[in-house]
Amino acid sequence: MEKRAFVNSDGDFLIIAQQGNLDIQTEFGNLYVQPGEICVIQRGQRFKVAVEGPTRGYILEVWGSHFELPELGPLGSNGLANARDFLYPKANYTVTRDDPWEIVYKLGGRFFKSTQNHCPFDVVAWHGNYAPYKYDLTKFVNVGSISVDHIDPSIFCVLTAASRDANAPLADFLIFSPRWDVASHTYRPPYYHRNAASELMGLIYGEYAGRSDEFQPGGVSFECGWVPHGVAYEEFKAASAQPPPQMQISKGAVAFMFESCRQLTITDWAWNSDKKHEHEPKMWDNLVDNFSEHLDEINEILGKKTL
């Protein structure tokens, strides 16, 4: 149905185009979003989407908050996602009469509809800062260590949505895109860890190291909070044995992560999908206790220490 618009009365949408282009008409004007770009449509804004062939992507919805740029802190005024690279629509109105339209509202997770006899996209001009926008992820300015050690993945944050707890964002949107990895004397792959945040990863295009071959563009990978995770032991062993090279990683690929202090649930549709890929738990059985191999040496060193 072409003459139908949608309104999210619950929260803000962050939309990631993964396959197919999105021609989005809003009350403020048009946004043309291609794979590798994102757009944000805030709560209460009317919009409709026209697609060109098979289309898919990802949507992150937040309630009670809005997406904003993260604080840059010691980085200063430039870096990560620069404000100048976000694009807003220009007013593009359509005034009609005796033109039946259907408006679909999402409110409290339920859907309602109403009708009107004119086009809803009839805003002649607008000003202010509560407007939809889009961003090209290839414009992201990556920041990382140029000496040793890892920087927390939050350094790849494009947009964040605050929660009531100043120390725990409601949601972060991070990306992993082409960049140089040059840290010396550093184990390069993601180390084994567990953290409070729920992590949902997706792949827009290319290949992403650190996930299985089953992690394909358009798919997702999920780790709930407090669950240990990391790379397979073979990758850990190889990375530990070789001096780390200076190399470009994520070449030709863009992956992303939704990170939240809230717990996430999985829909029945996804849980029962025949496309679900589950890791065999036995893949972790070959993990080795490398620390204990050096226990005598460690005890000798500790025995020489005095308070």
GROMACS .gro file of C-alpha atoms in nm:
model
  307
    1MET     CA    1   0.000   0.000   0.000
    2GLU     CA    2   0.175   0.315  -0.121
    3LYS     CA    3  -0.042   0.564   0.067
    4ARG     CA    4   0.047   0.445   0.414
    5ALA     CA    5   0.280   0.605   0.668
    6PHE     CA    6   0.421   0.482   0.998
    7VAL     CA    7   0.469   0.652   1.336
    8ASN     CA    8   0.668   0.506   1.625
    9SER     CA    9   0.508   0.655   1.936
   10ASP     CA   10   0.727   0.444   2.166
   11GLY     CA   11   1.086   0.539   2.089
   12ASP     CA   12   1.359   0.625   1.840
   13PHE     CA   13   1.467   0.399   1.552
   14LEU     CA   14   1.829   0.354   1.444
   15ILE     CA   15   1.807   0.182   1.105
   16ILE     CA   16   2.104   0.006   0.942
   17ALA     CA   17   2.072  -0.069   0.572
   18GLN     CA   18   2.242  -0.401   0.490
   19GLN     CA   19   2.094  -0.509   0.155
   20GLY     CA   20   1.896  -0.289  -0.079
   21ASN     CA   21   1.848   0.086  -0.079
   22LEU     CA   22   1.590   0.263   0.138
   23ASP     CA   23   1.407   0.562  -0.006
   24ILE     CA   24   1.263   0.712   0.311
   25GLN     CA   25   1.005   0.990   0.294
   26THR     CA   26   0.958   1.187   0.615
   27GLU     CA   27   0.768   1.498   0.717
   28PHE     CA   28   1.099   1.685   0.693
   29GLY     CA   29   1.197   1.563   0.347
   30ASN     CA   30   1.360   1.256   0.193
   31LEU     CA   31   1.652   1.041   0.307
   32TYR     CA   32   1.809   0.794   0.063
   33VAL     CA   33   1.992   0.532   0.268
   34GLN     CA   34   2.224   0.275   0.109
   35PRO     CA   35   2.402  -0.029   0.260
   36GLY     CA   36   2.682   0.101   0.480
   37GLU     CA   37   2.473   0.397   0.590
   38ILE     CA   38   2.249   0.441   0.893
   39CYS     CA   39   1.958   0.669   0.965
   40VAL     CA   40   1.782   0.774   1.283
   41ILE     CA   41   1.409   0.850   1.292
   42GLN     CA   42   1.293   0.988   1.623
   43ARG     CA   43   0.979   0.916   1.818
   44GLY     CA   44   0.657   1.062   1.680
   45GLN     CA   45   0.780   1.131   1.326
   46ARG     CA   46   0.577   1.011   1.028
   47PHE     CA   47   0.763   0.829   0.753
   48LYS     CA   48   0.729   0.571   0.478
   49VAL     CA   49   0.990   0.353   0.309
   50ALA     CA   50   1.013   0.255  -0.057
   51VAL     CA   51   1.253  -0.027  -0.145
   52GLU     CA   52   1.421  -0.145  -0.463
   53GLY     CA   53   1.414  -0.524  -0.475
   54PRO     CA   54   1.511  -0.758  -0.188
   55THR     CA   55   1.588  -0.549   0.118
   56ARG     CA   56   1.700  -0.620   0.472
   57GLY     CA   57   1.880  -0.454   0.759
   58TYR     CA   58   1.881  -0.402   1.132
   59ILE     CA   59   1.687  -0.173   1.365
   60LEU     CA   60   1.776  -0.068   1.719
   61GLU     CA   61   1.492   0.098   1.911
   62VAL     CA   62   1.543   0.293   2.233
   63TRP     CA   63   1.274   0.414   2.470
   64GLY     CA   64   1.299   0.715   2.698
   65SER     CA   65   1.620   0.842   2.543
   66HIS     CA   66   1.765   0.976   2.218
   67PHE     CA   67   2.075   0.890   2.018
   68GLU     CA   68   2.358   1.141   2.044
   69LEU     CA   69   2.729   1.166   1.978
   70PRO     CA   70   2.947   1.027   2.259
   71GLU     CA   71   3.157   1.263   2.466
   72LEU     CA   72   3.506   1.283   2.314
   73GLY     CA   73   3.691   1.361   2.637
   74PRO     CA   74   4.071   1.380   2.583
   75LEU     CA   75   4.021   1.332   2.206
   76GLY     CA   76   3.920   1.696   2.189
   77SER     CA   77   3.697   1.835   1.918
   78ASN     CA   78   3.750   1.583   1.637
   79GLY     CA   79   3.738   1.207   1.594
   80LEU     CA   80   3.499   0.913   1.582
   81ALA     CA   81   3.175   1.028   1.412
   82ASN     CA   82   3.211   1.397   1.332
   83ALA     CA   83   2.897   1.609   1.352
   84ARG     CA   84   2.965   1.764   1.010
   85ASP     CA   85   2.918   1.426   0.839
   86PHE     CA   86   2.557   1.377   0.947
   87LEU     CA   87   2.307   1.470   0.677
   88TYR     CA   88   1.956   1.604   0.732
   89PRO     CA   89   1.669   1.615   0.480
   90LYS     CA   90   1.565   1.926   0.296
   91ALA     CA   91   1.198   2.018   0.308
   92ASN     CA   92   1.010   1.845   0.026
   93TYR     CA   93   0.636   1.877   0.066
   94THR     CA   94   0.332   1.730  -0.105
   95VAL     CA   95  -0.003   1.904  -0.060
   96THR     CA   96  -0.311   1.703  -0.165
   97ARG     CA   97  -0.687   1.697  -0.109
   98ASP     CA   98  -0.936   1.412  -0.122
   99ASP     CA   99  -0.635   1.181  -0.105
  100PRO     CA  100  -0.697   0.893   0.139
  101TRP     CA  101  -0.397   0.789   0.351
  102GLU     CA  102  -0.358   0.531   0.626
  103ILE     CA  103  -0.136   0.613   0.926
  104VAL     CA  104  -0.008   0.318   1.133
  105TYR     CA  105   0.095   0.395   1.492
  106LYS     CA  106   0.306   0.179   1.722
  107LEU     CA  107   0.215   0.254   2.083
  108GLY     CA  108   0.307   0.039   2.380
  109GLY     CA  109   0.425  -0.233   2.143
  110ARG     CA  110   0.081  -0.254   1.978
  111PHE     CA  111  -0.028  -0.129   1.637
  112PHE     CA  112  -0.317   0.105   1.560
  113LYS     CA  113  -0.428   0.283   1.245
  114SER     CA  114  -0.615   0.594   1.144
  115THR     CA  115  -0.710   0.749   0.811
  116GLN     CA  116  -0.694   1.101   0.673
  117ASN     CA  117  -0.787   1.264   0.342
  118HIS     CA  118  -0.454   1.430   0.259
  119CYS     CA  119  -0.086   1.343   0.230
  120PRO     CA  120   0.090   1.351   0.571
  121PHE     CA  121   0.413   1.478   0.415
  122ASP     CA  122   0.297   1.836   0.377
  123VAL     CA  123   0.550   2.025   0.592
  124VAL     CA  124   0.654   2.322   0.378
  125ALA     CA  125   0.957   2.423   0.587
  126TRP     CA  126   1.116   2.332   0.919
  127HIS     CA  127   1.385   2.438   1.162
  128GLY     CA  128   1.519   2.297   1.489
  129ASN     CA  129   1.720   1.993   1.591
  130TYR     CA  130   1.455   1.722   1.638
  131ALA     CA  131   1.480   1.585   1.286
  132PRO     CA  132   1.576   1.256   1.119
  133TYR     CA  133   1.928   1.219   0.982
  134LYS     CA  134   2.162   0.975   0.811
  135TYR     CA  135   2.534   0.895   0.833
  136ASP     CA  136   2.783   0.717   0.606
  137LEU     CA  137   2.980   0.470   0.821
  138THR     CA  138   3.288   0.498   0.597
  139LYS     CA  139   3.336   0.850   0.731
  140PHE     CA  140   3.400   0.721   1.084
  141VAL     CA  141   3.740   0.829   1.220
  142ASN     CA  142   3.888   0.528   1.398
  143VAL     CA  143   4.098   0.581   1.709
  144GLY     CA  144   4.319   0.317   1.871
  145SER     CA  145   4.643   0.241   2.052
  146ILE     CA  146   4.967   0.344   1.881
  147SER     CA  147   5.186   0.195   2.155
  148VAL     CA  148   5.067  -0.110   2.349
  149ASP     CA  149   4.753  -0.278   2.482
  150HIS     CA  150   4.388  -0.271   2.382
  151ILE     CA  151   4.150   0.020   2.387
  152ASP     CA  152   3.801  -0.072   2.507
  153PRO     CA  153   3.563  -0.130   2.210
  154SER     CA  154   3.364   0.172   2.324
  155ILE     CA  155   3.629   0.374   2.138
  156PHE     CA  156   3.443   0.267   1.822
  157CYS     CA  157   3.115   0.424   1.939
  158VAL     CA  158   2.922   0.607   1.666
  159LEU     CA  159   2.611   0.698   1.866
  160THR     CA  160   2.502   0.647   2.224
  161ALA     CA  161   2.173   0.672   2.411
  162ALA     CA  162   2.196   0.764   2.777
  163SER     CA  163   2.017   0.585   3.059
  164ARG     CA  164   1.927   0.712   3.404
  165ASP     CA  165   2.264   0.578   3.522
  166ALA     CA  166   2.537   0.814   3.405
  167ASN     CA  167   2.789   0.527   3.405
  168ALA     CA  168   2.584   0.279   3.202
  169PRO     CA  169   2.450   0.382   2.859
  170LEU     CA  170   2.110   0.248   2.763
  171ALA     CA  171   2.257   0.156   2.425
  172ASP     CA  172   2.577   0.214   2.229
  173PHE     CA  173   2.610   0.168   1.854
  174LEU     CA  174   2.968   0.066   1.768
  175ILE     CA  175   3.127  -0.024   1.436
  176PHE     CA  176   3.433  -0.226   1.338
  177SER     CA  177   3.560  -0.094   1.006
  178PRO     CA  178   3.894  -0.090   0.819
  179ARG     CA  179   4.175   0.041   1.040
  180TRP     CA  180   4.539  -0.019   1.129
  181ASP     CA  181   4.636  -0.237   1.425
  182VAL     CA  182   4.991  -0.150   1.535
  183ALA     CA  183   5.012  -0.209   1.913
  184SER     CA  184   5.345  -0.368   2.012
  185HIS     CA  185   5.391  -0.654   2.262
  186THR     CA  186   5.016  -0.701   2.258
  187TYR     CA  187   4.791  -1.002   2.209
  188ARG     CA  188   4.577  -0.878   1.919
  189PRO     CA  189   4.255  -1.084   1.907
  190PRO     CA  190   3.976  -1.009   2.155
  191TYR     CA  191   4.093  -1.157   2.484
  192TYR     CA  192   3.870  -1.386   2.686
  193HIS     CA  193   3.637  -1.173   2.892
  194ARG     CA  194   3.294  -1.130   3.038
  195ASN     CA  195   3.121  -0.801   3.100
  196ALA     CA  196   2.794  -0.657   3.221
  197ALA     CA  197   2.676  -0.539   2.881
  198SER     CA  198   2.462  -0.740   2.642
  199GLU     CA  199   2.633  -0.755   2.302
  200LEU     CA  200   2.458  -0.810   1.970
  201MET     CA  201   2.679  -0.800   1.662
  202GLY     CA  202   2.581  -0.778   1.298
  203LEU     CA  203   2.775  -0.778   0.972
  204ILE     CA  204   2.686  -0.528   0.700
  205TYR     CA  205   2.937  -0.651   0.442
  206GLY     CA  206   3.269  -0.834   0.415
  207GLU     CA  207   3.414  -1.083   0.661
  208TYR     CA  208   3.472  -1.029   1.031
  209ALA     CA  209   3.757  -1.203   1.213
  210GLY     CA  210   3.677  -1.333   1.558
  211ARG     CA  211   3.352  -1.497   1.454
  212SER     CA  212   3.287  -1.829   1.281
  213ASP     CA  213   3.246  -1.881   0.908
  214GLU     CA  214   2.872  -1.897   0.974
  215PHE     CA  215   2.873  -1.526   1.064
  216GLN     CA  216   2.752  -1.388   0.733
  217PRO     CA  217   2.634  -1.042   0.620
  218GLY     CA  218   2.279  -0.998   0.741
  219GLY     CA  219   2.325  -1.232   1.037
  220VAL     CA  220   2.367  -1.160   1.408
  221SER     CA  221   2.583  -1.290   1.691
  222PHE     CA  222   2.468  -1.248   2.050
  223GLU     CA  223   2.633  -1.268   2.391
  224CYS     CA  224   2.425  -1.185   2.696
  225GLY     CA  225   2.576  -1.011   2.995
  226TRP     CA  226   2.819  -1.195   3.225
  227VAL     CA  227   2.877  -1.483   2.980
  228PRO     CA  228   3.249  -1.549   2.906
  229HIS     CA  229   3.345  -1.531   2.540
  230GLY     CA  230   3.644  -1.497   2.311
  231VAL     CA  231   3.812  -1.658   2.011
  232ALA     CA  232   3.868  -2.029   1.951
  233TYR     CA  233   4.179  -2.173   2.117
  234GLU     CA  234   4.358  -2.230   1.786
  235GLU     CA  235   4.341  -1.857   1.712
  236PHE     CA  236   4.450  -1.773   2.066
  237LYS     CA  237   4.749  -2.006   2.039
  238ALA     CA  238   4.861  -1.874   1.700
  239ALA     CA  239   4.833  -1.511   1.810
  240SER     CA  240   5.026  -1.582   2.130
  241ALA     CA  241   5.314  -1.752   1.950
  242GLN     CA  242   5.383  -1.496   1.678
  243PRO     CA  243   5.510  -1.137   1.710
  244PRO     CA  244   5.218  -0.907   1.626
  245PRO     CA  245   5.253  -0.752   1.280
  246GLN     CA  246   5.148  -0.405   1.181
  247MET     CA  247   4.842  -0.476   0.973
  248GLN     CA  248   4.518  -0.338   0.842
  249ILE     CA  249   4.221  -0.522   0.987
  250SER     CA  250   3.854  -0.541   0.888
  251LYS     CA  251   3.965  -0.458   0.535
  252GLY     CA  252   3.666  -0.441   0.302
  253ALA     CA  253   3.424  -0.505   0.588
  254VAL     CA  254   3.196  -0.319   0.826
  255ALA     CA  255   3.056  -0.496   1.131
  256PHE     CA  256   2.866  -0.336   1.414
  257MET     CA  257   2.764  -0.397   1.773
  258PHE     CA  258   2.461  -0.297   1.974
  259GLU     CA  259   2.574  -0.283   2.336
  260SER     CA  260   2.334  -0.227   2.624
  261CYS     CA  261   2.331  -0.234   3.003
  262ARG     CA  262   1.989  -0.398   2.974
  263GLN     CA  263   1.926  -0.768   2.928
  264LEU     CA  264   1.802  -0.869   2.583
  265THR     CA  265   1.560  -1.147   2.495
  266ILE     CA  266   1.531  -1.349   2.176
  267THR     CA  267   1.201  -1.379   1.992
  268ASP     CA  268   1.042  -1.719   1.936
  269TRP     CA  269   1.072  -1.657   1.562
  270ALA     CA  270   1.450  -1.617   1.586
  271TRP     CA  271   1.498  -1.895   1.840
  272ASN     CA  272   1.312  -2.146   1.625
  273SER     CA  273   1.460  -2.033   1.293
  274ASP     CA  274   1.613  -2.301   1.073
  275LYS     CA  275   1.893  -2.054   0.998
  276LYS     CA  276   2.012  -2.045   1.359
  277HIS     CA  277   2.374  -2.153   1.402
  278GLU     CA  278   2.479  -2.284   1.741
  279HIS     CA  279   2.838  -2.341   1.845
  280GLU     CA  280   2.919  -2.686   1.970
  281PRO     CA  281   3.006  -2.641   2.341
  282LYS     CA  282   3.290  -2.892   2.298
  283MET     CA  283   3.479  -2.629   2.097
  284TRP     CA  284   3.595  -2.489   2.433
  285ASP     CA  285   3.717  -2.824   2.571
  286ASN     CA  286   4.069  -2.773   2.434
  287LEU     CA  287   4.132  -2.450   2.624
  288VAL     CA  288   4.464  -2.483   2.807
  289ASP     CA  289   4.560  -2.350   3.150
  290ASN     CA  290   4.877  -2.174   3.035
  291PHE     CA  291   4.928  -2.003   3.371
  292SER     CA  292   4.987  -2.329   3.559
  293GLU     CA  293   5.263  -2.428   3.318
  294HIS     CA  294   5.475  -2.151   3.472
  295LEU     CA  295   5.367  -2.206   3.832
  296ASP     CA  296   5.712  -2.304   3.963
  297GLU     CA  297   5.870  -1.999   3.802
  298ILE     CA  298   5.596  -1.773   3.939
  299ASN     CA  299   5.628  -1.913   4.292
  300GLU     CA  300   6.003  -1.861   4.279
  301ILE     CA  301   5.957  -1.497   4.182
  302LEU     CA  302   5.694  -1.442   4.449
  303GLY     CA  303   5.918  -1.608   4.707
  304LYS     CA  304   6.183  -1.343   4.648
  305LYS     CA  305   5.937  -1.060   4.704
  306THR     CA  306   5.933  -0.888   5.040
  307LEU     CA  307   5.674  -0.648   5.173
   0.00000   0.00000   0.00000
